[in-house]
Coordinates of N, CA and C in Angstrom, one line a residue:
X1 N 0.8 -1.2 0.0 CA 0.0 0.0 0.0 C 0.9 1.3 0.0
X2 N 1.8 0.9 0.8 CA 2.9 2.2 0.9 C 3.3 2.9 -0.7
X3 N 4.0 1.6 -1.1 CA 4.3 2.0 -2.7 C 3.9 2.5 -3.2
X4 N 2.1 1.9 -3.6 CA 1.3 2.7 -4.4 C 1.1 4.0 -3.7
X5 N 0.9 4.1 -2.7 CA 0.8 5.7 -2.4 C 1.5 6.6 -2.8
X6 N 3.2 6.2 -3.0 CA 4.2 7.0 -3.4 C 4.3 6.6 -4.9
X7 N 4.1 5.5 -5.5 CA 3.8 5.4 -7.1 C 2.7 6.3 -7.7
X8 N 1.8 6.5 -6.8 CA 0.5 7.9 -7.6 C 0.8 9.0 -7.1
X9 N 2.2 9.3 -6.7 CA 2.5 10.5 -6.2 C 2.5 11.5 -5.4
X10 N 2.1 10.6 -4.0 CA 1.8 11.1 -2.6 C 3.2 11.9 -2.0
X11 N 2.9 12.5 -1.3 CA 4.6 12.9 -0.7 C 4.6 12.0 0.3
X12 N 6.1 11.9 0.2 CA 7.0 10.7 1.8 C 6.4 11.6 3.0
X13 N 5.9 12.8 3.3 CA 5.7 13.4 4.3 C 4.1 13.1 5.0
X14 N 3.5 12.8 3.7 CA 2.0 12.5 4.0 C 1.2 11.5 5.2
X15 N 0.9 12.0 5.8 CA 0.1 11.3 6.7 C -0.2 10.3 6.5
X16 N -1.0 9.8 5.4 CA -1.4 8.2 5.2 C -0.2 7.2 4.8
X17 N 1.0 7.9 3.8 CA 2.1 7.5 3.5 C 2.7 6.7 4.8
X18 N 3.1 8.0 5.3 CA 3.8 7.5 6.6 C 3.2 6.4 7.4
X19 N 1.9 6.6 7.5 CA 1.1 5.6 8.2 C 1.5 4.2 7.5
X20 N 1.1 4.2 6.5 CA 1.3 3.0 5.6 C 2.9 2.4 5.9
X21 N 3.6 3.1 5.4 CA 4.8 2.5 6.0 C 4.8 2.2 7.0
X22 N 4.4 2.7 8.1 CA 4.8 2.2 9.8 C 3.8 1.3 9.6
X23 N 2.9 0.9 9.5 CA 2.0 -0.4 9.4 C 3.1 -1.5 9.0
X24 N 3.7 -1.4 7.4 CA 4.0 -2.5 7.5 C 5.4 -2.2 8.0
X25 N 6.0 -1.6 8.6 CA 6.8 -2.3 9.3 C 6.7 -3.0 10.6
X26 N 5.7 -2.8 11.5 CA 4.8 -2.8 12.4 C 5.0 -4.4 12.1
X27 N 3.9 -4.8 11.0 CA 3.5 -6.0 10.2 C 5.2 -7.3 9.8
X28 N 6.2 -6.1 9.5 CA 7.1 -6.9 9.3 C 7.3 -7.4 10.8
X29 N 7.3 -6.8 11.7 CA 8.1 -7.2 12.3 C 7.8 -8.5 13.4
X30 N 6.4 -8.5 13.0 CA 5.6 -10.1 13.4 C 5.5 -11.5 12.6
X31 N 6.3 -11.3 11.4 CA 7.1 -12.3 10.6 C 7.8 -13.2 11.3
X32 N 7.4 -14.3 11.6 CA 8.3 -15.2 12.4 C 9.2 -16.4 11.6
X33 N 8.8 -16.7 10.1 CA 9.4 -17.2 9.2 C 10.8 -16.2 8.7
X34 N 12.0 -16.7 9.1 CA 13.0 -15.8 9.0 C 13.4 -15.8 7.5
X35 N 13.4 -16.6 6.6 CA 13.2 -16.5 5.4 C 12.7 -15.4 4.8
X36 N 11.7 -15.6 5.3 CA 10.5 -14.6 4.6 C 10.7 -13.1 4.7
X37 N 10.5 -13.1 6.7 CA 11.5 -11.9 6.7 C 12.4 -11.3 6.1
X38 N 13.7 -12.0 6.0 CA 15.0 -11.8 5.0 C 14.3 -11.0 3.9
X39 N 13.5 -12.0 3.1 CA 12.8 -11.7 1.6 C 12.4 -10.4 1.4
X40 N 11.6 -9.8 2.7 CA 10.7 -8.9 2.8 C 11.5 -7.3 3.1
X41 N 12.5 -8.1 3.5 CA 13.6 -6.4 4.2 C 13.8 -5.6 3.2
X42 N 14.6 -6.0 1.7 CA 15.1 -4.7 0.9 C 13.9 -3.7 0.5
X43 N 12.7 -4.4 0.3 CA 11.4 -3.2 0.3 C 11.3 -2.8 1.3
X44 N 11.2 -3.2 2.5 CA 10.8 -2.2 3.5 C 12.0 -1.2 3.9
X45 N 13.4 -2.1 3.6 CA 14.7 -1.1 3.8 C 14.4 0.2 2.6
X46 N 13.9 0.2 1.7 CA 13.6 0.9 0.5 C 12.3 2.3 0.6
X47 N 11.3 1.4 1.0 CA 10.2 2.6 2.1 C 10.8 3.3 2.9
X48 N 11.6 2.9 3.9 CA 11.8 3.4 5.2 C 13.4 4.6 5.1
X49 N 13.7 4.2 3.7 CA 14.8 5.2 3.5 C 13.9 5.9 3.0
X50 N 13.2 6.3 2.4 CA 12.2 7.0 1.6 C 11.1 7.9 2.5
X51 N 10.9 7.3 3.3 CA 9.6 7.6 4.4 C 10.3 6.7 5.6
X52 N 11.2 7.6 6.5 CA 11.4 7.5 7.4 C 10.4 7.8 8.5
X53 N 9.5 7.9 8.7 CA 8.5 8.3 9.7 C 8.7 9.3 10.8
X54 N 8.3 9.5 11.5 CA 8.3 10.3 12.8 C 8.7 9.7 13.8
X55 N 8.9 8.5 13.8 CA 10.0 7.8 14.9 C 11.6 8.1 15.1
X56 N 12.3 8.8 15.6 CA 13.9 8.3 15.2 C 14.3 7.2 15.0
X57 N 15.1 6.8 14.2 CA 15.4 5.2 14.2 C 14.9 4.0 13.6
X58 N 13.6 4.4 12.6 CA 12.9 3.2 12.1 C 14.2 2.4 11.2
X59 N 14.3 3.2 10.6 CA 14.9 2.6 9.4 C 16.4 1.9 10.3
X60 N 17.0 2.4 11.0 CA 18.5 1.4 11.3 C 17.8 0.1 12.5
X61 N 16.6 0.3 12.8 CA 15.8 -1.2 13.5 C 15.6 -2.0 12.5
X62 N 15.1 -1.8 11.5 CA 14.8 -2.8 10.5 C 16.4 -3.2 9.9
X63 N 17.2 -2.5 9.6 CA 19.2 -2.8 9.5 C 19.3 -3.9 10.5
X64 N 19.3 -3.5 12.3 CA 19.3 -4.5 12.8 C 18.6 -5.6 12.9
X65 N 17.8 -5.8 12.5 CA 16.9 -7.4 12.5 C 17.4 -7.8 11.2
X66 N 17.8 -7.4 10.2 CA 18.0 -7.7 9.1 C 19.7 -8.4 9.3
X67 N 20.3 -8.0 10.1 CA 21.6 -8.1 10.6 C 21.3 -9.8 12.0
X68 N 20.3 -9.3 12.8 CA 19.9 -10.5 13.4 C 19.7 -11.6 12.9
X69 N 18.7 -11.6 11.3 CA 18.5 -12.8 11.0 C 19.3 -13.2 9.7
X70 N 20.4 -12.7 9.6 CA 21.6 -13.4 8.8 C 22.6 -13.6 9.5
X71 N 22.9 -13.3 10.9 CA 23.2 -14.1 11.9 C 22.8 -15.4 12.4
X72 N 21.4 -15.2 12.9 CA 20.6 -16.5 13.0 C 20.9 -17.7 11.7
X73 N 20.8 -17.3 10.8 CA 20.9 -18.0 9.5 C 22.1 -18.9 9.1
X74 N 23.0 -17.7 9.6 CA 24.3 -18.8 9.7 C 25.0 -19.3 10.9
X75 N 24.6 -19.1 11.5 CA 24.5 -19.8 13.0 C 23.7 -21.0 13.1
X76 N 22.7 -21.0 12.3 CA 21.8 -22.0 12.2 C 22.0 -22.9 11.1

């Protein structure tokens, strides 16, 4: 949903934008299949450079789990 908001030309500052992205990161981050997760990071690493939100720090949390579960990965 995020995308298309910013694919029809919404601004990264927009209220529902933003929203949308923190949703799914929100969403990613209840992925318990670490695969999938993995799979799912470079888009959301890609929103959240884009639309950083009103949080400090979204975007280097999503770095870190991304860094978590390629740890896990080869550890496992």
């Amino acid at each position: 949903m995020a995308d298309a908001r910013l694919g029809n030309g919404e601004p990264t500052g927009h209220p529902e934008v933003e929203g949308a992205v923190d949703r799914a990161h929100h969403q990613w981050q209840f992925v318990q299949e670490p695969a999938r997760a993995h799979a799912l990071a470079p888009m959301l690493i890609d929103l959240r450079g884009r639309v950083p939100g009103r949080r400090p720090g979204a975007l280097e949390a999503v770095r870190r789990r991304v860094e978590l579960l390629r740890a896990t990965a080869q550890a496992g």
